[in-house]
Coordinates of C-alpha atoms and ligand atoms in Angstrom, one line a residue:
X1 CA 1.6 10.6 -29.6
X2 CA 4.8 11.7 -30.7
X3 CA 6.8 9.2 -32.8
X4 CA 9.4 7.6 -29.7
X5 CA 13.0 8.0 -29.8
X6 CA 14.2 4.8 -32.2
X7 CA 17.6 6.4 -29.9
X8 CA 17.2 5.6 -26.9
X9 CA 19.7 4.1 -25.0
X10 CA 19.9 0.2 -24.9
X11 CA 17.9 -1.4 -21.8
X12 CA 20.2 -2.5 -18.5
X13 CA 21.4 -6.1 -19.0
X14 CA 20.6 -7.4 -15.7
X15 CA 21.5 -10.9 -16.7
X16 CA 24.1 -13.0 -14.5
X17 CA 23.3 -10.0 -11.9
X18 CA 20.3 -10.7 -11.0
X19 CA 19.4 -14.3 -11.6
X20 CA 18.2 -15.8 -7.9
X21 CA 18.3 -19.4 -7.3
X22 CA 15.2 -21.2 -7.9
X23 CA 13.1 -21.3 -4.4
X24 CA 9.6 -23.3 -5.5
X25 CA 7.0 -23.8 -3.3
X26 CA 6.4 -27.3 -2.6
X27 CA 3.2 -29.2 -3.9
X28 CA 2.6 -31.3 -0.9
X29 CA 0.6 -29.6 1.1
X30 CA -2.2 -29.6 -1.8
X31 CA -3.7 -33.3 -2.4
X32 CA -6.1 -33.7 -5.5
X33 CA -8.3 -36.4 -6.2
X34 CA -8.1 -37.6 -9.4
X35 CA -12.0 -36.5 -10.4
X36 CA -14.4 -33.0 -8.4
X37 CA -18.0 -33.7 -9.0
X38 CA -20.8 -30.9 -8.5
X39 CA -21.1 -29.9 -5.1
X40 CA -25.1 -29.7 -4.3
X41 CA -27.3 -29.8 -1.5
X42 CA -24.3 -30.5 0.9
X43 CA -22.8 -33.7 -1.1
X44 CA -20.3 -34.3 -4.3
X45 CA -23.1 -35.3 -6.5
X46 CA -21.8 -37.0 -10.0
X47 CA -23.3 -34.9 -13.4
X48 CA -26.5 -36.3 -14.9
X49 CA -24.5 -36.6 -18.7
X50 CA -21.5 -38.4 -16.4
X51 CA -19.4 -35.5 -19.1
X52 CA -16.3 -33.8 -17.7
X53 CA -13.7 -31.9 -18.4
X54 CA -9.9 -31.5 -17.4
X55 CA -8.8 -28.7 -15.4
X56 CA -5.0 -27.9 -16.9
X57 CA -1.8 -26.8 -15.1
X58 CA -0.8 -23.8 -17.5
X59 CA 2.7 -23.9 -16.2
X60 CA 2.8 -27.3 -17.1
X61 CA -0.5 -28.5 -19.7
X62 CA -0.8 -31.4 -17.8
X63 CA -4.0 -32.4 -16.2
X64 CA -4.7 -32.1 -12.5
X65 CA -7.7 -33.2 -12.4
X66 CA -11.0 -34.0 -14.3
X67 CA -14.3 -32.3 -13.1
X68 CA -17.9 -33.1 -13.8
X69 CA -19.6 -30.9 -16.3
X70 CA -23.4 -29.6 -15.0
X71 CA -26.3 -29.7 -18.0
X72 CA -29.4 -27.6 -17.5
X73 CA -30.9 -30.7 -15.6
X74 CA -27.9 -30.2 -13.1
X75 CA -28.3 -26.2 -12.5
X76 CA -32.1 -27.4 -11.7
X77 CA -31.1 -29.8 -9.2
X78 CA -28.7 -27.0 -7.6
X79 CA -31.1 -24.4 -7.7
X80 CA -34.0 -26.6 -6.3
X81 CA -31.6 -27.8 -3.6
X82 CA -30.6 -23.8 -2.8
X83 CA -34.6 -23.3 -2.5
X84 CA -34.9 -25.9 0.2
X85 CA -32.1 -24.5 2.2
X86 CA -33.7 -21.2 1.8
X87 CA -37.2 -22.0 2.6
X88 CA -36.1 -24.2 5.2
X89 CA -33.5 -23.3 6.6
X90 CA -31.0 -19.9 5.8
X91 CA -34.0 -17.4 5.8
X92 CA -34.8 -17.9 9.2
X93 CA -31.6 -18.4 10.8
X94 CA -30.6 -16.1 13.2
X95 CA -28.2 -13.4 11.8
X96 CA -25.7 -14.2 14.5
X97 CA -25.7 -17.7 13.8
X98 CA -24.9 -17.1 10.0
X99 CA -22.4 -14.7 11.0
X100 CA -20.5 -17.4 12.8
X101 CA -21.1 -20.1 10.3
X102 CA -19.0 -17.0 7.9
X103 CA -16.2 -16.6 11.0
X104 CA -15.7 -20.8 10.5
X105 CA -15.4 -20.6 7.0
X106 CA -13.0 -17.6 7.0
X107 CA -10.7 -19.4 9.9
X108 CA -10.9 -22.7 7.7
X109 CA -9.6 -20.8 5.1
X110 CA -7.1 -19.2 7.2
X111 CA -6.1 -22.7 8.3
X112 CA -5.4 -23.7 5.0
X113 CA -4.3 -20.7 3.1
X114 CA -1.1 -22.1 2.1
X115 CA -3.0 -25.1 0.6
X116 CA -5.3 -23.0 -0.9
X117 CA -2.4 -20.8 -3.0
X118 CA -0.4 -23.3 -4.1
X119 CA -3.3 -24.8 -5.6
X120 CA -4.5 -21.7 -6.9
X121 CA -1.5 -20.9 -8.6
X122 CA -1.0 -24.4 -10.0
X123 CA -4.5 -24.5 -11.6
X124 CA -4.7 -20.4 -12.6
X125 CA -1.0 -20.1 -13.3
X126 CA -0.5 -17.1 -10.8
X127 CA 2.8 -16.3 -9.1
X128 CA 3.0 -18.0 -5.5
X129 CA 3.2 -14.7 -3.9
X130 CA 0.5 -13.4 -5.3
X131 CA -1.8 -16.4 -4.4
X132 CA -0.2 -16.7 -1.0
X133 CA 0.3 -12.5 -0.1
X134 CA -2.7 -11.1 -1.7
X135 CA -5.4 -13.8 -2.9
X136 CA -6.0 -15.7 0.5
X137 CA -5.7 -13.0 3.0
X138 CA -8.0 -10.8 0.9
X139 CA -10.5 -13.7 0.8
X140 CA -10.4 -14.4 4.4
X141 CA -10.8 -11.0 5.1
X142 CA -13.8 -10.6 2.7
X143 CA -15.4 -13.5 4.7
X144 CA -14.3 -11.7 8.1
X145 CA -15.7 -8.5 6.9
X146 CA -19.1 -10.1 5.9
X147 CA -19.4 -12.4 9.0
X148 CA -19.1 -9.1 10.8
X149 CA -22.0 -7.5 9.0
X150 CA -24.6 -10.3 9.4
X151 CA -25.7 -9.3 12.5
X152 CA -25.6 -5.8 11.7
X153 CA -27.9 -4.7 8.9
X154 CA -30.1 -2.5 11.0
X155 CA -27.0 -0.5 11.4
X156 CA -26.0 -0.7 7.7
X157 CA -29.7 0.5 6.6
X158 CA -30.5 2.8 9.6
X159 CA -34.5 3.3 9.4
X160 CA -35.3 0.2 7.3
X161 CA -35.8 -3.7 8.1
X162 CA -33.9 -5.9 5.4
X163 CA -35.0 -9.6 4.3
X164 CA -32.9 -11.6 1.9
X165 CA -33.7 -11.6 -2.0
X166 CA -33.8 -15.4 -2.4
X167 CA -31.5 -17.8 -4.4
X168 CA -28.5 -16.2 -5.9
X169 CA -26.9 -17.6 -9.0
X170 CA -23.0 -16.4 -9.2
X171 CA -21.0 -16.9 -12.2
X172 CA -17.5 -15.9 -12.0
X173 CA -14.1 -15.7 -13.6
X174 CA -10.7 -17.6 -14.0
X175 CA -8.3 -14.2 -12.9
X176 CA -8.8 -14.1 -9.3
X177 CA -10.9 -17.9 -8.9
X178 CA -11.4 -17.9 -5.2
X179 CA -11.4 -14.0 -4.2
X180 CA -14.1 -14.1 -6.9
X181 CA -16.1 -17.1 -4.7
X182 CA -15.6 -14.8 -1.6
X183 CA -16.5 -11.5 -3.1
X184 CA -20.1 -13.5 -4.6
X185 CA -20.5 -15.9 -1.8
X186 CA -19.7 -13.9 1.9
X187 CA -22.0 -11.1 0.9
X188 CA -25.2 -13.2 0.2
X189 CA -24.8 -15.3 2.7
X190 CA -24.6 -12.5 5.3
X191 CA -27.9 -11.3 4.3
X192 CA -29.4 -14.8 4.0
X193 CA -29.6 -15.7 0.9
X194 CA -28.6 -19.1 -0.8
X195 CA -26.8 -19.8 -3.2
X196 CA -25.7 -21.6 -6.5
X197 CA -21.9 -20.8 -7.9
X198 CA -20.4 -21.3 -11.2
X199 CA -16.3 -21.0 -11.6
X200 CA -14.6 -20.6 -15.0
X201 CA -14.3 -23.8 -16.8
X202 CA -10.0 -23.7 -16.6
X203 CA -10.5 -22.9 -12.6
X204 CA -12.6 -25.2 -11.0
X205 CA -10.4 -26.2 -8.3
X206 CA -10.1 -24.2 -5.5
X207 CA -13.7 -23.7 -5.6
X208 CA -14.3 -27.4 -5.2
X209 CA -11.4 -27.5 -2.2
X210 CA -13.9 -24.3 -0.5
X211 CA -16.4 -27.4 -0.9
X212 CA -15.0 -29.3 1.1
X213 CA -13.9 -26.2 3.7
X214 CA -18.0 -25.7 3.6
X215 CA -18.9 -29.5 4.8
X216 CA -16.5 -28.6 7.5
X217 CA -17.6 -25.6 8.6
X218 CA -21.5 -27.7 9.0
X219 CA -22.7 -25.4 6.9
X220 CA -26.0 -26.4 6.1
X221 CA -26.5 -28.7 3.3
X222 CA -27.9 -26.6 0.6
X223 CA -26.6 -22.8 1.5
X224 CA -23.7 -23.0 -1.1
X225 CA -23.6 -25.5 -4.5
X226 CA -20.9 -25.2 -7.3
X227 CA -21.7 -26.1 -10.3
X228 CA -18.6 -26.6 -12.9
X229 CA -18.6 -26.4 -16.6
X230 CA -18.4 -24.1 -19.4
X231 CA -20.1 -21.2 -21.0
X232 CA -23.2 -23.0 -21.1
X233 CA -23.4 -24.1 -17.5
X234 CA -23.1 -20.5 -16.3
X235 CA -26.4 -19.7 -19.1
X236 CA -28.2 -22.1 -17.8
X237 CA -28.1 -20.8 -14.1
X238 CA -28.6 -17.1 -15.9
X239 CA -31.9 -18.8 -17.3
X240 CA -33.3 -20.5 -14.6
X241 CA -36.4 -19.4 -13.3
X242 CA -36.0 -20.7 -9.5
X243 CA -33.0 -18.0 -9.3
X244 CA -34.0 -14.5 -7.9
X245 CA -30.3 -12.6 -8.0
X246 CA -27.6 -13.3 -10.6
X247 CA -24.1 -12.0 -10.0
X248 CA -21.7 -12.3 -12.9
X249 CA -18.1 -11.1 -13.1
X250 CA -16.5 -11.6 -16.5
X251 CA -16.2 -9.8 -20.2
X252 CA -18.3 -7.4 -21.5
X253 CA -20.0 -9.4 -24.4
X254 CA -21.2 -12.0 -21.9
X255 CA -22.3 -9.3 -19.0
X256 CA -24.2 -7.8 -22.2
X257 CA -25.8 -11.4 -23.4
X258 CA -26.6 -11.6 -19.5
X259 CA -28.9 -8.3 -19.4
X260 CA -30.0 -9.3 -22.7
X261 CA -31.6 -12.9 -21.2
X262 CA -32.7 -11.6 -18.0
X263 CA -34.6 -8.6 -19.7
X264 CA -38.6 -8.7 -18.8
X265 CA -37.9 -11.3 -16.0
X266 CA -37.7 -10.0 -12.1
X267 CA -34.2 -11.1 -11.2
X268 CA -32.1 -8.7 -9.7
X269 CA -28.4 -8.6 -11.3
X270 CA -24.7 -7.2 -10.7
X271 CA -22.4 -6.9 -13.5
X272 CA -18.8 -6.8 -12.7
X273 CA -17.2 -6.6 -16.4
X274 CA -13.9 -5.6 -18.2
X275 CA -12.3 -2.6 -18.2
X276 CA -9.4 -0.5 -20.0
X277 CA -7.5 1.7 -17.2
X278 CA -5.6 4.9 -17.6
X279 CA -2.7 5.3 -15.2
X280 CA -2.3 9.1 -15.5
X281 CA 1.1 10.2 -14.7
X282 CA 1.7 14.0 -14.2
X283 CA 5.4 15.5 -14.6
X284 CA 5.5 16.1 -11.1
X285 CA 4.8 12.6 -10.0
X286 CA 7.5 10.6 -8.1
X287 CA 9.0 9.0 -10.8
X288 CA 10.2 6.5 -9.6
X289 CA 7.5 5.3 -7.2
X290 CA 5.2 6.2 -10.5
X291 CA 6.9 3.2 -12.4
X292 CA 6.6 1.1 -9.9
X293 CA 2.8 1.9 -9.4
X294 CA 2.9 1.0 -13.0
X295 CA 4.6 -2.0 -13.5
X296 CA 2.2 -3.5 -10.8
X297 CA -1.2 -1.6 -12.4
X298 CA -0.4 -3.9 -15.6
X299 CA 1.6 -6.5 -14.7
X300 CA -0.1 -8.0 -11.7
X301 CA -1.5 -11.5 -12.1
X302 CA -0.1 -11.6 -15.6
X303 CA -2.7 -8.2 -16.5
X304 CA -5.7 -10.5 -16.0
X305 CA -7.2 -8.0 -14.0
X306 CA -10.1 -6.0 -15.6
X307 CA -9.2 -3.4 -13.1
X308 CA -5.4 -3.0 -14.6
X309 CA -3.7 -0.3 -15.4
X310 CA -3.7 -1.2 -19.1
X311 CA -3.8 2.2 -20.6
X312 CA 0.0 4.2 -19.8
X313 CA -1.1 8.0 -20.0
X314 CA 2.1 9.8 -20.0
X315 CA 2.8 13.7 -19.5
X316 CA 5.0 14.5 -22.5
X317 CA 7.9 16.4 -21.0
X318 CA 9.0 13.4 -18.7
X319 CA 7.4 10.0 -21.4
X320 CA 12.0 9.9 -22.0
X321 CA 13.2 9.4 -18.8
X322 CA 9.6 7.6 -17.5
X323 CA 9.6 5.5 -20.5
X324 CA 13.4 4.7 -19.9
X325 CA 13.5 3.7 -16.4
X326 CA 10.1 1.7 -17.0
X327 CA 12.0 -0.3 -19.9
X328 CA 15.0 -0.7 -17.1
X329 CA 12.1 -2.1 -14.4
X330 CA 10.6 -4.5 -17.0
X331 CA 13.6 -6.3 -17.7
X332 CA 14.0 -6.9 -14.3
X333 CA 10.6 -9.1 -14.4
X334 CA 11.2 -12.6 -13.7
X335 CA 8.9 -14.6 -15.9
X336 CA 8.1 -18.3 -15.2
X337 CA 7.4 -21.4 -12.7
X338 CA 4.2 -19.7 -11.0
X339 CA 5.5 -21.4 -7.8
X340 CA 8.8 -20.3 -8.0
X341 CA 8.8 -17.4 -5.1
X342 CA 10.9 -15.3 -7.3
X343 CA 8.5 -15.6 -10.2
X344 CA 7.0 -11.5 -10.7
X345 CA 4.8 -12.9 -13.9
X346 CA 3.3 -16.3 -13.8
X347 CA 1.7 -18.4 -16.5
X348 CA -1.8 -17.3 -19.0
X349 CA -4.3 -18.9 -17.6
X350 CA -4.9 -21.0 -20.2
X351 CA -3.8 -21.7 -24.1
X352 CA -7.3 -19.7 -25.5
X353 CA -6.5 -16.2 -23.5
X354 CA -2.9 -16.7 -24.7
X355 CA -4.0 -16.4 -28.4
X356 CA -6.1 -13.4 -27.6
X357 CA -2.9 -12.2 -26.5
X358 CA -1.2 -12.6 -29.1
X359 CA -3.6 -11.8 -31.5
X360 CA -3.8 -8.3 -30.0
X361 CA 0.0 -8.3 -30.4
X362 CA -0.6 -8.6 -34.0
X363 CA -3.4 -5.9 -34.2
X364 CA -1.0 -3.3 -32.4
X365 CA 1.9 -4.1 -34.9
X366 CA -0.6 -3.8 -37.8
X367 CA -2.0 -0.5 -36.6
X368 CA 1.6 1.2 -36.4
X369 CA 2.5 0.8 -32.7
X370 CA 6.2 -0.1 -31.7
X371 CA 6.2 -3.5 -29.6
X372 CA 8.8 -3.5 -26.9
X373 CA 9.1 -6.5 -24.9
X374 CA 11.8 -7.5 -22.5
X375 CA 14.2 -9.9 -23.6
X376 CA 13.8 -13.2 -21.1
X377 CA 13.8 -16.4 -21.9
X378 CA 10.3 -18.4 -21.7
X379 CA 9.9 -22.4 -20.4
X380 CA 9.5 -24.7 -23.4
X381 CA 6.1 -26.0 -21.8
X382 CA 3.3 -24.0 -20.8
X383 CA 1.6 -20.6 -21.9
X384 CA 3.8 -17.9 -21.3
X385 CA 3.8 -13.8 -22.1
X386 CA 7.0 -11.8 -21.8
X387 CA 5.9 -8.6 -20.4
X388 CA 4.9 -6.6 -23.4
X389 CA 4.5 -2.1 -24.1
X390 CA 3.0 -0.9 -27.0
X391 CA 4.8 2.9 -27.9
X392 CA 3.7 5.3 -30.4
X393 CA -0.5 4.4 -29.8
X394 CA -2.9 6.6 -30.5
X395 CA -6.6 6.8 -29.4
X396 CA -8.4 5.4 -32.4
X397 CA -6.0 2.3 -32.0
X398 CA -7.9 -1.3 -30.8
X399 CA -4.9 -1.7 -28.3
X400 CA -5.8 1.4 -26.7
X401 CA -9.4 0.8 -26.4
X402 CA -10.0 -2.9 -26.2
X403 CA -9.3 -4.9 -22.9
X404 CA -6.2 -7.4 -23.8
X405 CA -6.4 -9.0 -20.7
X406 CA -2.6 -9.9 -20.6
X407 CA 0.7 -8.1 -19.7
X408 CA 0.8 -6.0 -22.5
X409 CA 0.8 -2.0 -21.8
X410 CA -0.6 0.9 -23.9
X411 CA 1.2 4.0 -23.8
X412 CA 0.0 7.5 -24.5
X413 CA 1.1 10.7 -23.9
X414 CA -0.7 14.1 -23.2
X415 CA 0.1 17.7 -22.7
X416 CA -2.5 19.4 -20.4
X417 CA -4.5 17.9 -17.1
X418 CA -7.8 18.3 -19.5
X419 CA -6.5 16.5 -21.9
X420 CA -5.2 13.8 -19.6
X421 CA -9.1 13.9 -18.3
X422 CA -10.4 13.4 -21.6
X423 CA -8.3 11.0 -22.9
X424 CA -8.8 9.0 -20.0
X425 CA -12.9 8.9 -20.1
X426 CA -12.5 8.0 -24.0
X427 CA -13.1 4.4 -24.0
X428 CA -16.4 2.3 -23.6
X429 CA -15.4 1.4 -20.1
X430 CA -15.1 3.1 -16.7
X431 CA -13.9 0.3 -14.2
X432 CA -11.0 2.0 -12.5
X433 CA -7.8 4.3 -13.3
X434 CA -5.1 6.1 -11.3
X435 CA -3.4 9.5 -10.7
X436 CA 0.4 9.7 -9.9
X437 CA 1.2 13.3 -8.9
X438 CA 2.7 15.5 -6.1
X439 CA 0.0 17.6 -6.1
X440 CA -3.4 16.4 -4.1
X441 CA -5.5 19.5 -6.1
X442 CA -5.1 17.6 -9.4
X443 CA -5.3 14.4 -7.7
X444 CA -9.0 16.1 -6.3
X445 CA -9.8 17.7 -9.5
X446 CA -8.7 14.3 -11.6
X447 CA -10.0 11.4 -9.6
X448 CA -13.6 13.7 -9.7
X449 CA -13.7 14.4 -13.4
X450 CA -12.6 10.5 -14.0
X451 CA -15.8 8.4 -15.1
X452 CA -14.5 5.2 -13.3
X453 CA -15.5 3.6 -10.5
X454 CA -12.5 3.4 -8.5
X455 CA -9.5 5.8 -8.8
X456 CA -6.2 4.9 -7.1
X457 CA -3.7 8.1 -6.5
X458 CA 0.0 7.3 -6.4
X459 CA -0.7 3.8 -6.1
X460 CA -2.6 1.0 -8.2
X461 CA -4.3 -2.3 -7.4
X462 CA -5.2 -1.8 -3.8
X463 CA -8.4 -3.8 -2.9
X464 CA -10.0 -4.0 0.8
X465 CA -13.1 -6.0 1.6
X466 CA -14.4 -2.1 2.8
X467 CA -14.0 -0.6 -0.1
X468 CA -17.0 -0.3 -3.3
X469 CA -15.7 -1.9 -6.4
X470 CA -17.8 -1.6 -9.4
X471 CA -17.9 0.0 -12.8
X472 CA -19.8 2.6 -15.3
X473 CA -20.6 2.6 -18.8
X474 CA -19.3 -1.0 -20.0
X475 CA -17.5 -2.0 -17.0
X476 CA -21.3 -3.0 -16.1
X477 CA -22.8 -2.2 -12.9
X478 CA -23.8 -2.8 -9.3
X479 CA -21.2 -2.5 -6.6
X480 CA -19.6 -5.4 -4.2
X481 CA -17.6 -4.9 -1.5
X482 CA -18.1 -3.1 1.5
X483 CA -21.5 -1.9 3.2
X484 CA -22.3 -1.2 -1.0
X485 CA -21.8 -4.9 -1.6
X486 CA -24.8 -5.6 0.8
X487 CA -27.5 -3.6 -1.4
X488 CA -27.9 -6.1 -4.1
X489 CA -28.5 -9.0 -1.7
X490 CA -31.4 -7.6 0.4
X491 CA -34.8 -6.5 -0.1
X492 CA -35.5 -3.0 2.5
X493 CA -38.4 -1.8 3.8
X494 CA -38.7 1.1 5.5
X495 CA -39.9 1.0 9.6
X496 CA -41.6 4.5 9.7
X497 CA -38.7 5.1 12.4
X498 CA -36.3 8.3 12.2
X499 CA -39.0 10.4 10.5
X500 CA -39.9 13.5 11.7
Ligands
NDP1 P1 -16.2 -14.9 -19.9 O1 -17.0 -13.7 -19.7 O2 -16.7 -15.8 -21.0 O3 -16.2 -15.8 -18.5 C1 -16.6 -15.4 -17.3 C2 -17.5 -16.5 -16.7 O4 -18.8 -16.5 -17.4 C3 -17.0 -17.9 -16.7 O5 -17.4 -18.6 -15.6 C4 -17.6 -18.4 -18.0 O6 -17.6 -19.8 -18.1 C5 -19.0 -17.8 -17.8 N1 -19.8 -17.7 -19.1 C6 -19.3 -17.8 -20.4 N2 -20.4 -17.6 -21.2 C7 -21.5 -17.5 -20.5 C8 -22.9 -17.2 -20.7 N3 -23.3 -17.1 -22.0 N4 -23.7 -17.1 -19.7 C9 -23.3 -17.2 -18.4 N5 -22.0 -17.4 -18.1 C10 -21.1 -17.5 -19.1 O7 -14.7 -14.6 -20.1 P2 -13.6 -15.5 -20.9 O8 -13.1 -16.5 -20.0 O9 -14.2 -16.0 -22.2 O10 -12.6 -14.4 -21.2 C11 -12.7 -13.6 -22.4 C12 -12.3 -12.2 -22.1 O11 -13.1 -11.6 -21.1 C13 -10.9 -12.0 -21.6 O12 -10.0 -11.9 -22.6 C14 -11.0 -10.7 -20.8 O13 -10.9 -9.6 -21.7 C15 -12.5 -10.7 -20.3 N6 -12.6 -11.1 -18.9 C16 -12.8 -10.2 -18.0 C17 -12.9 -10.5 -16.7 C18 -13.1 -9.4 -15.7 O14 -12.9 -9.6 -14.5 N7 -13.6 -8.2 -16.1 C19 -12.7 -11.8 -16.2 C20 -12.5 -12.8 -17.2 C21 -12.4 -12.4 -18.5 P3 -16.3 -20.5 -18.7 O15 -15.1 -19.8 -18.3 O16 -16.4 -21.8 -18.0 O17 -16.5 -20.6 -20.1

C-alpha cells in the first residue's frame, strides 16, 4: 500500500471528556473453592500424580484457584467412565429425555449466568459485558437450540435413521472457555453421545462451575467428564483408543499435529482452527457504521477470536478519512479492569499470548509497517494490550498473514473489487471475512468469490446457535453449529423411504 500520510491530523484528545466513573461488577456472586479436581463419571475425582496447576486472574496475576492436572492414566479413567454411560445408559435414552436433561442444563445456566460471567471474565480476562451480553446468552441458547433438536433428527436427516458415534473427546480453547464447552458439548449430547472435555490450561474454571451445574441437572453420572491440564492432557485424549469422535478448537499447528496422530485410526474429527480475516470495505460503504463494524471485528474479546476481523482491506480513495475516524474511535477504547462495565478491552488472557503479542509487534516494526496505538494508560498489574494498527503492510508481510491473536489490526488497501477478492483469499486460512458496502450486488458477488467459511456484510462477529461455523484451507474443517453441527456426531443410515 501506499506510504500513509506522516500528516495527518493529530487524534481527538478525548481525555477528561470522556473518562466515566468506575462501575465494577461485584465478585460476590462467584464463590471458588480453593482447589477443582477432574470431574469423571459424575464425581470430583482427585488426579492420579496429585499435580496441579494454578488457574491466574490476568487482570490481577493472582491465583484463584489450583486445579488438578489429568496424566494419560486420568484420560483412561474419563474415557472408560464415558463408555459406561454410553453403553449403559446415553445410547438408549430416549431422545426426548436427553432433550430435557439439555433444557435443565440450559435454565441452570440461565439461573446463573451472572455467576457464570463474572467468573469468566475474572479467570479469561474478558470485559464484563462481553461475558455477561454475549458469552452466556449465546451458550444458553446453544444448549436451547440443541435440546430442541434431540428429539428431532428424523426431521434433520429426512430419509435416514441416525445412531450416535460413541465417546467424543473435545479439546477446546481459552478465548471463548464456556461458549466453547457449549458449542462441543450440546451437540453430542443431543445425538447421544458421551463425552470427555478438555479446557485450556489458563481456563479451567467455568468449565468446572458447568460441573457442578451437570450434578444438578441429574445428569447421568458419566455423560460429561472434564479433564484439566495442559497440552499434554488434551494429546492424550487425542490418542486414546476408547474415543470414537475428537473435536478440537485451537491453532493451526496443533489442529495439524491432531490429523497427524489420528491418521490410519477410525476416529471421526472436527477442526475448528485459526484464522486471518479481511474486513473488505468498499468506498461506498457507510463509513461510519463501517468503523464501527471494524473496531468490533478486531477488537472484541481483546482480538482473541480466530474469526476476527484481523486483516483491514481498505478501498484507496476513502483509507484518509476511514483511517482517520478509525484512529478518532480507537482512542475512545477504554482499556482495563475486565469487570469494570465500562471496560471496551479487557486483559490477554494470560502472560504467554501477551508475548506473542508483542513479539508480532516487533516483527511488524522490523518488516516496515507503521505502529499506531492509542495513547491510554495501562494498570501496573496484569497483562494488558493498548489497542494496536499496523499502516503501510503489504501482502508478503508476517503481520498480514499470520494470526496475532490480540488487538492488533492489519491494514491494506486496494483499488478494484477483484483485487479486494484476491487479496482477501491470499492467506493460508479461510475462517471468516466481511463486506461493508451499499451495494448488495458486490456484497453477492464478494461474499461468493470469498474462500471463507462465514462472511458477515456490513456487520462483523454475529454468531447464532443456527448458523454453520467452520473453516477452509487452514482454518481446518468440519462445521458446528446449527442442523450442520449435528453431522459430525451421528452415524446415518438410509431407511429406503422417500425413494421413488
Ligand atoms: P492451542 O491450540 O495450543 O490450544 C487449544 C487447546 O488445545 C487447549 O486446550 C490446549 O491445551 C490444547 N492442546 C495444546 N496442545 C495440544 C496437543 N498436542 N494435543 C491436543 N490438545 C492440545 O492454542 P494456544 O493456547 O497455544 O494458543 C496459541 C495460538 O493459537 C494463539 O496465539 C492463537 O493464534 C491460536 N489460537 C486459536 C484459537 C482459535 O479459536 N482458532 C484458540 C486458541 C488459540 P492448553 O491450553 O491447556 O495447553
Amino acid at each position: 500500500m501506499a506510504k500513509s500520510k506522516k500528516k495527518s491530523s493529530p487524534p481527538l484528545q478525548f481525555k477528561g471528556i470522556w473518562d466515566y466513573a468506575p462501575a465494577p461488577e461485584s465478585t460476590d456472586p462467584v464463590q471458588l473453592r480453593d482447589h477443582y479436581d477432574l470431574f469423571i463419571g459424575g464425581q470430583f475425582v482427585p488426579a492420579s500424580s496429585g499435580k496441579s496447576f494454578p488457574s491466574i486472574n490476568p487482570a490481577t496475576e493472582k491465583t484463584l484457584a489450583t486445579v488438578s492436572e489429568a496424566n494419560s492414566k486420568d484420560v483412561g479413567r474419563a474415557v472408560r467412565a464415558a463408555r459406561k454411560a454410553y453403553e449403559g445408559v446415553w445410547s438408549k435414552t430416549k431422545p426426548a429425555e436427553r432433550g430435557k436433561y439439555l433444557f435443565r442444563i440450559a435454565r441452570l445456566i440461565q439461573e446463573r449466568s451472572r455467576e457464570l460471567a463474572i467468573l469468566e471474565s475474572m479467570d479469561g480476562g474478558k470485559p464484563i459485558r462481553e461475558s455477561r451480553d454475549i458469552d452466556l446468552p449465546l451458550v444458553a441458547a446453544h444448549f436451547f437450540h440443541y435440546a430442541g433438536w434431540a428429539d428431532k433428527l428424523d426431521y434433520a436427516f429426512p430419509g435416514k435413521t441416525t445412531a450416535p458415534v460413541g465417546v467424543a473427546g473435545q479439546v477446546i480453547p481459552w478465548n471463548f472457555p464456556l461458549l466453547m464447552a457449549a458449542w462441543k458439548l450440546a451437540p453430542a449430547l443431543a445425538t447421544g453421545n458421551t463425552v470427555v472435555l478438555k479446557p485450556a490450561e489458563t481456563t479451567s474454571l467455568s468449565a468446572l462451575k458447568l460441573a457442578e451445574i451437570i450434578q444438578d441437572a441429574d445428569l447421568p453420572p458419566g455423560v460429561i467428564n472434564i479433564v484439566t491440564g495442559a497440552g499434554e492432557t488434551g494429546a492424550s485424549l487425542v490418542r486414546h483408543p476408547g474415543i470414537d469422535k475428537i473435536a478440537f478448537t485451537g491453532s493451526t499447528e496443533v489442529g495439524k499435529n491432531i490429523r497427524k496422530a489420528l491418521a490410519g485410526t477410525n476416529k471421526r474429527f472436527t477442526l475448528e482452527l485459526g484464522g486471518k480475516a479481511a474486513n473488505v470495505v468498499f468506498e461506498d460503504a457507510p463509513i461510519d457504521q463501517a468503523v464501527e463494524g471494524i473496531i468490533n471485528g478486531i477488537f472484541f474479546n481483546q482480538g482473541h477470536v480466530c474469526c476476527a476481523g484481523s486483516r483491514l482491506l481498505l478501498q484507496e480513495s476513502i483509507a484518509d478519512l476511514l483511517l482517520r475516524k478509525l484512529k478518532d474511535r480507537m482512542e475512545t477504547l477504554i482499556v482495563g479492569d475486565p469487570l469494570d462495565k465500562n471496560t471496551d478491552i479487557g486483559a490477554i488472557n494470560s502472560k504467554a499470548q501477551l508475548e506473542t503479542i508483542r513479539k508480532y509487534l516487533r516483527i511488524g516494526k522490523r518488516e516496515g509497517a507503521t505502529v499506531h496505538q492509542t495513547s491510554c494508560s495501562l494498570p501496573r498489574k496484569g497483562y494488558w494490550c493498548r489497542p494496536t494498527m499496523f499502516l503501510d503492510v503489504a501482502q508478503s508481510h508476517q503481520v498480514a498473514k499470520e494470526e496475532i491473536f490480540g488487538p492488533v489490526l492489519s491494514v491494506l488497501t486496494f483499488r478494484t473489487v477483484d483485487e479486494a477478492i484476491q487479496m482477501a483469499n491470499n492467506v493460508p486460512y479461510g475462517l471468516s471475512g466481511g463486506v461493508w458496502t451499499d451495494k448488495g450486488s458486490k456484497i453477492f458477488r464478494v461474499s461468493n468469490e470469498l474462500r471463507a467459511g462465514v462472511v458477515w456484510a456490513n456487520t462483523f462477529n454475529k454468531f447464532d446457535p443456527t448458523a454453520p461455523f467452520g473453516g477452509y484451507k487452514e482454518s481446518g474443517m468440519g462445521r458446528e453449529g446449527g442442523l450442520h453441527g449435528l453431522m459430525p456426531y451421528v452415524k446415518l443410515q438410509s431407511t429406503g423411504r422417500g425413494k421413488g
